[in-house]
Short mmCIF file of C-alpha atoms in Angstrom, two decimals:
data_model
loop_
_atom_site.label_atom_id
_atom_site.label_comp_id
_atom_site.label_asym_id
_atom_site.label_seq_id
_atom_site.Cartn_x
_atom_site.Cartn_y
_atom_site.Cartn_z
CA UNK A 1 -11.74 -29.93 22.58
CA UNK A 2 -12.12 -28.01 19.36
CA UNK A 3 -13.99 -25.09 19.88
CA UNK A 4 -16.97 -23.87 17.26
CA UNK A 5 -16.71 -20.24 15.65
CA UNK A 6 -19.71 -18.29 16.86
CA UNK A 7 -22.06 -16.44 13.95
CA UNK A 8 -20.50 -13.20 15.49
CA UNK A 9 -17.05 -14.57 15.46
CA UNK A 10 -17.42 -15.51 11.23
CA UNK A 11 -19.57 -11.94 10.99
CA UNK A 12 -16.00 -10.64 12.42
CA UNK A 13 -14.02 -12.34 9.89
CA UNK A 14 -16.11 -11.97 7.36
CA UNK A 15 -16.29 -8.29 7.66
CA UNK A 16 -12.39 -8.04 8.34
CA UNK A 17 -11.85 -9.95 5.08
CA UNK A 18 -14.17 -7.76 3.24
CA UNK A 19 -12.50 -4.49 4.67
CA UNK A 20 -8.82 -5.93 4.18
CA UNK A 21 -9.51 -7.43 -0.05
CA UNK A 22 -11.36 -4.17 -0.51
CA UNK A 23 -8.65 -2.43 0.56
CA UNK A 24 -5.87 -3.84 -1.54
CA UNK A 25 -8.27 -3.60 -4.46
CA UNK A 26 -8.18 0.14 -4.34
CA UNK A 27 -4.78 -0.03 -3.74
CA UNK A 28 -3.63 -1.67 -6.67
CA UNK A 29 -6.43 0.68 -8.76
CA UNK A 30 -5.14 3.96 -7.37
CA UNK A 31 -1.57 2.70 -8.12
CA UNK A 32 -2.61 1.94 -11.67
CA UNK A 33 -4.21 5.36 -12.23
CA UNK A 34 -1.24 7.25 -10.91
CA UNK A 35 1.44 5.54 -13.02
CA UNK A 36 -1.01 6.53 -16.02
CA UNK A 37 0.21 10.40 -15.34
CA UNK A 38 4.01 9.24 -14.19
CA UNK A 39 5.77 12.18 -15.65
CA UNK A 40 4.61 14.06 -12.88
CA UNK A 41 6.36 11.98 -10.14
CA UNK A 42 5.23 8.82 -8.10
CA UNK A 43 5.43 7.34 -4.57
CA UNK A 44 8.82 6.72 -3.54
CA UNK A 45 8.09 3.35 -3.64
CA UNK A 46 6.43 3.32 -7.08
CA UNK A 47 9.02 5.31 -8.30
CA UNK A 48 11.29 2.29 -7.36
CA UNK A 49 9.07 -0.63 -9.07
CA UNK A 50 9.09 1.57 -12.36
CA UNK A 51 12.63 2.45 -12.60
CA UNK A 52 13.11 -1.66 -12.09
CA UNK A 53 10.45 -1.92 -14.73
CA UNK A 54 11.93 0.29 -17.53
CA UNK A 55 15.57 -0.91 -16.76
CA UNK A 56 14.92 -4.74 -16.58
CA UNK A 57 11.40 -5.56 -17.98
CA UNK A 58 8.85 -7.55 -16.52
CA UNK A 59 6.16 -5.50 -15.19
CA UNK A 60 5.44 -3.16 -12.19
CA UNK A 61 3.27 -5.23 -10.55
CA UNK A 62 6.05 -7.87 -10.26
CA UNK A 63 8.31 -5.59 -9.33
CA UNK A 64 6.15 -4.69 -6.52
CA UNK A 65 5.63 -7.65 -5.35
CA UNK A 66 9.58 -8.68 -5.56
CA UNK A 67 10.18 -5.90 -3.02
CA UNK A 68 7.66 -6.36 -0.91
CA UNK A 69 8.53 -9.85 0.20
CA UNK A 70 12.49 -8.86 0.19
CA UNK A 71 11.00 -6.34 2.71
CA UNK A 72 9.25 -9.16 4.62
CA UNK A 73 12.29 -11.12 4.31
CA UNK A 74 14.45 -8.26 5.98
CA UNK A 75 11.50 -7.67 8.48
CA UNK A 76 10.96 -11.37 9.26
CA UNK A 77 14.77 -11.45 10.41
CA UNK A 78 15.08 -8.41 12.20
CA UNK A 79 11.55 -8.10 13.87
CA UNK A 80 9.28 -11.09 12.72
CA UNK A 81 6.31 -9.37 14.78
CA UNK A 82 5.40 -7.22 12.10
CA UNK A 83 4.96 -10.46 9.93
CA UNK A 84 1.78 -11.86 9.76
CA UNK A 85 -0.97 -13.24 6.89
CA UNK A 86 -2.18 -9.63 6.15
CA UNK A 87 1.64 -9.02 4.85
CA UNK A 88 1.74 -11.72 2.69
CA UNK A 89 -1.22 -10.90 1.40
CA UNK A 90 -0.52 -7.36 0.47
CA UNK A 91 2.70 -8.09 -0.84
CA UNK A 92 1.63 -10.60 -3.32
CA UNK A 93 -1.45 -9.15 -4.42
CA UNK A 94 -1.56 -5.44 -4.95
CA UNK A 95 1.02 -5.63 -8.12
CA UNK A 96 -0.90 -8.42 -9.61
CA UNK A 97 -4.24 -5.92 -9.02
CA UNK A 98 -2.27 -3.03 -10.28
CA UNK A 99 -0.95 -5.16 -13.61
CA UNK A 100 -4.53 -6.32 -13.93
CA UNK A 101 -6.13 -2.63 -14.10
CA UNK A 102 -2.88 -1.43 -16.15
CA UNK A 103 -4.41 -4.17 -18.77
CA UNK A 104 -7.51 -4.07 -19.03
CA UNK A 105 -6.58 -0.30 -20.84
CA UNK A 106 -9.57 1.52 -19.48
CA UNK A 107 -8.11 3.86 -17.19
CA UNK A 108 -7.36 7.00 -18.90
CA UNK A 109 -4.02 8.18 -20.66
CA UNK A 110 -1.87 11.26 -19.84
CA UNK A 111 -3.05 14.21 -21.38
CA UNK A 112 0.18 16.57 -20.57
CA UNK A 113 -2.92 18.88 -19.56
CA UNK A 114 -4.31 20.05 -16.15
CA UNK A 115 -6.28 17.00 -16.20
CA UNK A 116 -3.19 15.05 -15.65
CA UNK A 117 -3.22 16.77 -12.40
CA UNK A 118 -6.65 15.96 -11.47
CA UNK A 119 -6.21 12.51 -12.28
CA UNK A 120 -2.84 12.28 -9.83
CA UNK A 121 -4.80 13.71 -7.30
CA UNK A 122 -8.12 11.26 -7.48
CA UNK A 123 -5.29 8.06 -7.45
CA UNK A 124 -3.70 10.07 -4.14
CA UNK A 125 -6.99 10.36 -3.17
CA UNK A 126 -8.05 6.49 -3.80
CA UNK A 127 -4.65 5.17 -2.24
CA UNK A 128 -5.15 7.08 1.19
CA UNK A 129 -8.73 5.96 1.55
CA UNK A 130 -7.63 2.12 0.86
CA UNK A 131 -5.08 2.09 3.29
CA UNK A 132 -7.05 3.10 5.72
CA UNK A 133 -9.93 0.60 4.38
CA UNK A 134 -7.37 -2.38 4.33
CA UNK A 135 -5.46 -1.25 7.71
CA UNK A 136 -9.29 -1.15 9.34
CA UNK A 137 -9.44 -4.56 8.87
CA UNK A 138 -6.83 -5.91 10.76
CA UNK A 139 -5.21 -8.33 9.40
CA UNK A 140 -2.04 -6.74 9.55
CA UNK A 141 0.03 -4.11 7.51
CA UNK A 142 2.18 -4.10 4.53
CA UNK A 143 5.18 -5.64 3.78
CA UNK A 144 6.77 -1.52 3.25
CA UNK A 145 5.07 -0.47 6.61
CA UNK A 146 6.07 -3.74 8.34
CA UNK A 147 10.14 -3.42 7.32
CA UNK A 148 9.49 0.40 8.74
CA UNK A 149 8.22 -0.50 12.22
CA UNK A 150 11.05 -3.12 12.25
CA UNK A 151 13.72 -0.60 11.51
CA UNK A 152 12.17 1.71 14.07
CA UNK A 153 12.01 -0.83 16.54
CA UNK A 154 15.82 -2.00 16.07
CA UNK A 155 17.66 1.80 15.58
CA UNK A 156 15.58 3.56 18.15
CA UNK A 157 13.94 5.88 15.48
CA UNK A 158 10.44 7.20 15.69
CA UNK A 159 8.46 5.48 12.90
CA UNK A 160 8.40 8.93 11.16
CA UNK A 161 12.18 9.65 10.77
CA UNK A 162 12.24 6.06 9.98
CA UNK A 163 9.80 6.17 7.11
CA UNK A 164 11.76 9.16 5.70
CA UNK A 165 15.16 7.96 6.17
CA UNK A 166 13.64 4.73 3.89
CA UNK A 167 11.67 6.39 1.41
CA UNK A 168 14.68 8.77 0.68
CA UNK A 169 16.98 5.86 0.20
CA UNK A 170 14.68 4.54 -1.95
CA UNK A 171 13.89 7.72 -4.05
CA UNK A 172 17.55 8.39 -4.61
CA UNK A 173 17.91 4.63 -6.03
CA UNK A 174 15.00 5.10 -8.42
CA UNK A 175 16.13 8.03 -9.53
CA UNK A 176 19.54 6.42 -10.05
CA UNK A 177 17.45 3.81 -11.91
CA UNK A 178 15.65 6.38 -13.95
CA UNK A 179 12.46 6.72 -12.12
CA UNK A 180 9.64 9.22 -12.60
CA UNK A 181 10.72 11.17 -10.00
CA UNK A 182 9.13 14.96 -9.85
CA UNK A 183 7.38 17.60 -7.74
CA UNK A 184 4.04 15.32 -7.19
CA UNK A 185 6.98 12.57 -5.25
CA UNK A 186 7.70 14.68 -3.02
CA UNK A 187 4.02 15.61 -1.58
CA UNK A 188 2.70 12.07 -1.53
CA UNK A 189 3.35 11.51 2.17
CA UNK A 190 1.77 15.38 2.85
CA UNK A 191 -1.44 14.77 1.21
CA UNK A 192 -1.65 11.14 1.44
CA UNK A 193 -1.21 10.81 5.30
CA UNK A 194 -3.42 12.91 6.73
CA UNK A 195 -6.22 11.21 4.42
CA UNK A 196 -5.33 7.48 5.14
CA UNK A 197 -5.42 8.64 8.80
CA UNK A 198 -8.89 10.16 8.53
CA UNK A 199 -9.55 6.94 6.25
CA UNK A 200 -8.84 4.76 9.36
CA UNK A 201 -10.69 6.15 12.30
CA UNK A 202 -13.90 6.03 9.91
CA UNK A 203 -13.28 2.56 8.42
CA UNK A 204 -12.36 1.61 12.35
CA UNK A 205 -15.72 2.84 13.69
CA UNK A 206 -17.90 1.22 10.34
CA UNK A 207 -16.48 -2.19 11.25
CA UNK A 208 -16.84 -2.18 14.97
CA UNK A 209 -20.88 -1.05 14.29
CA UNK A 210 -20.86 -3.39 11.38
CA UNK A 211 -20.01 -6.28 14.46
CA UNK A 212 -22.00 -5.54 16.32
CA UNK A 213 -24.98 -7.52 17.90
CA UNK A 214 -28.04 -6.04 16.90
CA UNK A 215 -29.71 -6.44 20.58
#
């Protein structure tokens, strides 16, 4: 028998959806607004789709998304449970997002001021409040956070010696690469963290009110 979605079951997915595209649309925005002040360093991981970017061409949006599904293809062979739609998702669209904002040329220039500083901060700022937006969905995590949980999984690692053992790998590549790597690179996870965890819980307690029945 084929079963009809309830309204509260579409409200569900419709809010999960909204949550999840939100998400990744601040995600690719706070990306673009950091790699406007690059000089003073970038996620690991951004520092990696620039250095491919400068050396090869293309742009960093594709470059982002090249590594992310390499990632899922690693993941998908060594743990395919941290594969799902949601990774797909984020793997093919946040560079496109970030490429599209990086266009557009509205988001402002480095200065080489204290401004520049402000304006890392704000896209640190954005990206931890989007994860934690696009995570509260539920439709499943990233393509980087997916390959992590897999490599914790297979070595035994925690996820957090995991995480660090991978985003030092991939620091000392793009640096090999000529990436913009500086003082701000090595704070990301600090400041970032602690606000996409804080991000989560409230972005996890909007959507379960948000679904709700009203009685």
């Amino acid at each position: 028998m084929f079963s009809l979605a309830t309204p509260r079951t579409m409200r569900e997915k419709a809010i999960q959806y909204a949550f999840f595209f939100s998400g990744l649309l601040l995600f690719g925005l706070g990306n673009a607004i950091a790699v406007k002040v690059k000089y003073l360093g970038l996620h690991p991981w951004e520092v990696l789709n620039v250095a491919l970017f400068q050396k090869f061409g293309y742009s960093i949006g594709t470059w982002s998304t090249l590594t992310g599904l390499l990632l899922i293809s690693v993941s998908w062979f060594v743990n395919r449970k941290y594969v799902n739609i949601g990774t797909f998702l984020n793997a093919l669209l946040i560079g496109p997002i970030m490429d599209f904002f990086l266009w557009l040329g509205v988001l402002p220039e480095a200065s080489h001021t204290s401004l520049d500083y402000v304006q890392l901060a704000c896209a640190i700022v954005v990206v931890g409040v989007a994860g934690g937006l696009y995570v509260a969905g539920g439709i499943g995590a990233g393509p980087r956070d997916g390959f992590m949980l897999s490599l914790s999984d297979r070595t035994k690692l925690s996820v957090s010696k995991a995480r660090i053992l991978v985003e030092s790998v991939v620091i000392c590549v793009g640096l090999l690469l000529g990436g913009p790597v500086f003082i701000a690179t090595f704070f990301y996870s600090f400041i970032q963290s602690p606000i996409f965890q804080v991000m989560l819980k409230f972005f996890g307690r909007l959507r379960v009110s948000l679904t709700e029945e009203k009685l």
